[in-house]
Amino acid sequence: MKKVASILNPCPSLGGDDGLAARTLFSHQDHADRHSPFLRLNYAAPTHYSPHSRRRKVHGSAQRGFETVTLVYQGELEYRDSAGQSGILEPGDVHWLSAASGLLYQARHSEQFARQGGPWEMVQLWVNLPARAKSRAPSQQHLSKTQIPVRALPDESGTIRVIAGQYQEQPGAAHHHSPLLL
């Protein structure tokens, strides 16, 4: 049996640009020694958005020295960065951004989602890069849900999507710099 190291209370809600809200479930500022290489976990709980002409921004910021792993559960998220990469994440997709030596990054509702509205939910994990990878050029991976291997759990208890690391003999779809299983 595993021992519970701590029980954390969520940080206050993050007021996103244009009215989007997420909550930081943990942050390296308070628990760096316990969560390395993880820096932060943000969660946007299921929220229904009415159709709108304005595409709401999740965030836009300079990023350097870490990776963000964005998983979309409901809705659509459009991303764009200063290296010229862009795309739209649909439910089940994952965006793995390695900011490394730095870039500007912006994410917002897709045009179609803003027009139609509907339920929206996502999670974003921030992973610290090892020192050897911090000076590399930024890179990103857009993993569609069909690219992510799915394996059965023992005793027919469900399935697991292997995004990164390895589960049993199945490697994950993402290339990453820190040892982890996601």
CSV table of C-alpha atoms in Angstrom, one decimal:
chain,number,residue,atom,x,y,z
A,1,MET,CA,0.0,0.0,0.0
A,2,LYS,CA,1.2,3.5,-0.8
A,3,LYS,CA,1.6,6.1,1.8
A,4,VAL,CA,-0.3,9.4,1.4
A,5,ALA,CA,2.4,12.2,1.4
A,6,SER,CA,0.0,15.1,1.7
A,7,ILE,CA,-3.5,16.3,1.0
A,8,LEU,CA,-3.5,19.6,-0.8
A,9,ASN,CA,-6.2,22.2,-0.9
A,10,PRO,CA,-6.6,23.8,-4.4
A,11,CYS,CA,-5.2,27.3,-4.9
A,12,PRO,CA,-7.6,30.1,-5.6
A,13,SER,CA,-9.3,30.2,-9.0
A,14,LEU,CA,-7.3,31.7,-11.9
A,15,GLY,CA,-9.2,34.3,-13.7
A,16,GLY,CA,-8.5,33.5,-17.3
A,17,ASP,CA,-8.5,36.1,-20.0
A,18,ASP,CA,-12.0,36.9,-21.3
A,19,GLY,CA,-13.9,35.2,-18.5
A,20,LEU,CA,-12.4,31.7,-18.6
A,21,ALA,CA,-11.6,30.3,-15.2
A,22,ALA,CA,-9.3,27.4,-14.1
A,23,ARG,CA,-8.0,26.3,-10.8
A,24,THR,CA,-4.5,25.4,-9.9
A,25,LEU,CA,-4.6,22.1,-8.1
A,26,PHE,CA,-1.0,22.2,-7.1
A,27,SER,CA,2.0,24.5,-7.7
A,28,HIS,CA,5.7,24.1,-7.3
A,29,GLN,CA,5.8,27.3,-5.3
A,30,ASP,CA,4.4,25.5,-2.3
A,31,HIS,CA,5.5,21.9,-2.9
A,32,ALA,CA,8.5,21.8,-5.2
A,33,ASP,CA,10.3,19.1,-3.2
A,34,ARG,CA,7.3,16.7,-3.4
A,35,HIS,CA,6.3,17.1,-7.0
A,36,SER,CA,9.5,17.4,-9.1
A,37,PRO,CA,9.5,17.5,-12.1
A,38,PHE,CA,5.9,18.7,-12.0
A,39,LEU,CA,5.6,22.4,-11.7
A,40,ARG,CA,1.8,23.0,-11.8
A,41,LEU,CA,-1.5,21.3,-12.6
A,42,ASN,CA,-4.3,23.6,-13.8
A,43,TYR,CA,-7.8,22.3,-14.3
A,44,ALA,CA,-10.8,24.0,-16.0
A,45,ALA,CA,-13.8,22.2,-14.7
A,46,PRO,CA,-16.7,21.4,-17.0
A,47,THR,CA,-18.4,24.6,-17.9
A,48,HIS,CA,-21.1,25.4,-20.4
A,49,TYR,CA,-20.4,28.4,-22.7
A,50,SER,CA,-23.2,30.0,-24.7
A,51,PRO,CA,-22.5,30.8,-28.4
A,52,HIS,CA,-20.5,34.0,-28.7
A,53,SER,CA,-18.9,36.1,-31.4
A,54,ARG,CA,-15.7,36.6,-29.4
A,55,ARG,CA,-13.2,33.7,-29.0
A,56,ARG,CA,-12.3,33.6,-25.3
A,57,LYS,CA,-8.6,33.3,-24.5
A,58,VAL,CA,-7.3,30.7,-22.0
A,59,HIS,CA,-4.0,32.5,-21.8
A,60,GLY,CA,-1.2,34.1,-23.7
A,61,SER,CA,2.3,34.3,-22.3
A,62,ALA,CA,6.0,34.0,-22.7
A,63,GLN,CA,7.2,30.5,-21.8
A,64,ARG,CA,10.7,29.2,-21.1
A,65,GLY,CA,12.4,26.2,-19.5
A,66,PHE,CA,9.4,23.9,-19.1
A,67,GLU,CA,6.8,21.8,-21.0
A,68,THR,CA,3.1,22.2,-20.9
A,69,VAL,CA,0.9,19.2,-21.6
A,70,THR,CA,-2.7,20.2,-22.4
A,71,LEU,CA,-5.5,17.6,-22.5
A,72,VAL,CA,-8.9,18.6,-23.9
A,73,TYR,CA,-11.8,16.6,-22.5
A,74,GLN,CA,-14.7,18.7,-23.9
A,75,GLY,CA,-14.8,21.6,-26.4
A,76,GLU,CA,-12.1,22.8,-28.7
A,77,LEU,CA,-8.9,24.7,-28.0
A,78,GLU,CA,-6.9,26.6,-30.6
A,79,TYR,CA,-3.2,27.2,-30.0
A,80,ARG,CA,-0.6,29.4,-31.7
A,81,ASP,CA,3.0,30.2,-30.9
A,82,SER,CA,5.7,32.6,-32.0
A,83,ALA,CA,7.5,29.7,-33.8
A,84,GLY,CA,4.6,29.6,-36.3
A,85,GLN,CA,3.0,26.4,-34.9
A,86,SER,CA,-0.8,26.3,-34.6
A,87,GLY,CA,-3.6,23.9,-34.4
A,88,ILE,CA,-7.0,23.0,-32.9
A,89,LEU,CA,-7.3,20.4,-30.1
A,90,GLU,CA,-10.5,18.4,-30.1
A,91,PRO,CA,-11.8,16.2,-27.2
A,92,GLY,CA,-9.3,13.5,-26.5
A,93,ASP,CA,-6.4,15.3,-28.2
A,94,VAL,CA,-3.1,16.3,-26.4
A,95,HIS,CA,-0.8,19.2,-27.1
A,96,TRP,CA,2.8,18.7,-25.7
A,97,LEU,CA,4.7,22.0,-25.9
A,98,SER,CA,8.4,22.1,-25.0
A,99,ALA,CA,9.1,25.8,-24.5
A,100,ALA,CA,12.8,25.1,-23.9
A,101,SER,CA,14.8,28.2,-24.8
A,102,GLY,CA,11.5,30.2,-25.0
A,103,LEU,CA,8.6,31.3,-27.1
A,104,LEU,CA,5.3,33.2,-26.9
A,105,TYR,CA,2.2,31.0,-26.7
A,106,GLN,CA,-1.5,31.7,-26.9
A,107,ALA,CA,-4.5,29.4,-26.4
A,108,ARG,CA,-8.2,30.2,-26.9
A,109,HIS,CA,-11.6,28.7,-27.8
A,110,SER,CA,-11.6,27.7,-31.5
A,111,GLU,CA,-13.8,29.8,-33.8
A,112,GLN,CA,-16.2,26.9,-34.3
A,113,PHE,CA,-16.6,26.3,-30.5
A,114,ALA,CA,-17.1,30.0,-29.9
A,115,ARG,CA,-19.9,30.1,-32.5
A,116,GLN,CA,-21.6,26.9,-31.4
A,117,GLY,CA,-20.9,27.0,-27.6
A,118,GLY,CA,-21.2,23.9,-25.5
A,119,PRO,CA,-19.5,22.1,-22.7
A,120,TRP,CA,-15.7,22.8,-22.2
A,121,GLU,CA,-13.2,21.0,-19.9
A,122,MET,CA,-9.4,20.7,-20.0
A,123,VAL,CA,-6.4,20.1,-17.9
A,124,GLN,CA,-2.8,21.4,-18.2
A,125,LEU,CA,0.3,19.9,-16.6
A,126,TRP,CA,3.5,21.9,-16.4
A,127,VAL,CA,6.7,19.8,-16.4
A,128,ASN,CA,10.1,21.2,-15.6
A,129,LEU,CA,12.7,20.5,-18.2
A,130,PRO,CA,16.0,19.0,-17.2
A,131,ALA,CA,18.9,21.5,-17.3
A,132,ARG,CA,20.3,19.8,-20.5
A,133,ALA,CA,17.1,20.5,-22.4
A,134,LYS,CA,16.4,24.1,-21.3
A,135,SER,CA,18.5,25.7,-24.1
A,136,ARG,CA,17.1,23.6,-26.9
A,137,ALA,CA,14.9,25.1,-29.6
A,138,PRO,CA,11.1,25.0,-28.7
A,139,SER,CA,9.1,22.1,-30.2
A,140,GLN,CA,5.6,20.8,-30.0
A,141,GLN,CA,3.6,17.7,-30.6
A,142,HIS,CA,-0.1,17.6,-31.5
A,143,LEU,CA,-1.3,14.2,-30.6
A,144,SER,CA,-4.8,13.4,-31.9
A,145,LYS,CA,-6.8,10.9,-29.8
A,146,THR,CA,-6.3,8.3,-32.5
A,147,GLN,CA,-2.5,8.5,-32.1
A,148,ILE,CA,-2.6,7.7,-28.4
A,149,PRO,CA,-2.4,4.0,-27.6
A,150,VAL,CA,-5.2,2.5,-25.5
A,151,ARG,CA,-4.7,-0.6,-23.4
A,152,ALA,CA,-7.1,-2.7,-21.2
A,153,LEU,CA,-6.5,-2.6,-17.4
A,154,PRO,CA,-6.4,-5.9,-15.5
A,155,ASP,CA,-9.6,-7.6,-14.5
A,156,GLU,CA,-11.7,-5.7,-17.1
A,157,SER,CA,-11.6,-2.6,-14.8
A,158,GLY,CA,-11.3,-0.2,-17.7
A,159,THR,CA,-8.8,1.2,-20.2
A,160,ILE,CA,-5.8,3.4,-20.0
A,161,ARG,CA,-4.5,5.9,-22.7
A,162,VAL,CA,-0.7,5.9,-22.7
A,163,ILE,CA,0.3,9.4,-23.5
A,164,ALA,CA,3.9,9.4,-22.2
A,165,GLY,CA,6.2,6.9,-20.6
A,166,GLN,CA,5.4,3.2,-20.8
A,167,TYR,CA,2.6,1.1,-19.4
A,168,GLN,CA,3.5,-2.6,-19.4
A,169,GLU,CA,5.0,-3.1,-22.8
A,170,GLN,CA,3.2,-0.2,-24.5
A,171,PRO,CA,5.2,3.1,-25.0
A,172,GLY,CA,3.3,6.3,-25.0
A,173,ALA,CA,2.8,8.5,-28.0
A,174,ALA,CA,4.7,11.6,-26.8
A,175,HIS,CA,8.4,12.3,-26.9
A,176,HIS,CA,9.5,13.9,-23.6
A,177,HIS,CA,12.5,14.9,-21.6
A,178,SER,CA,11.6,13.9,-18.0
A,179,PRO,CA,10.9,10.4,-16.9
A,180,LEU,CA,7.2,10.1,-16.3
A,181,LEU,CA,4.1,8.1,-17.0
A,182,LEU,CA,1.0,9.9,-18.2
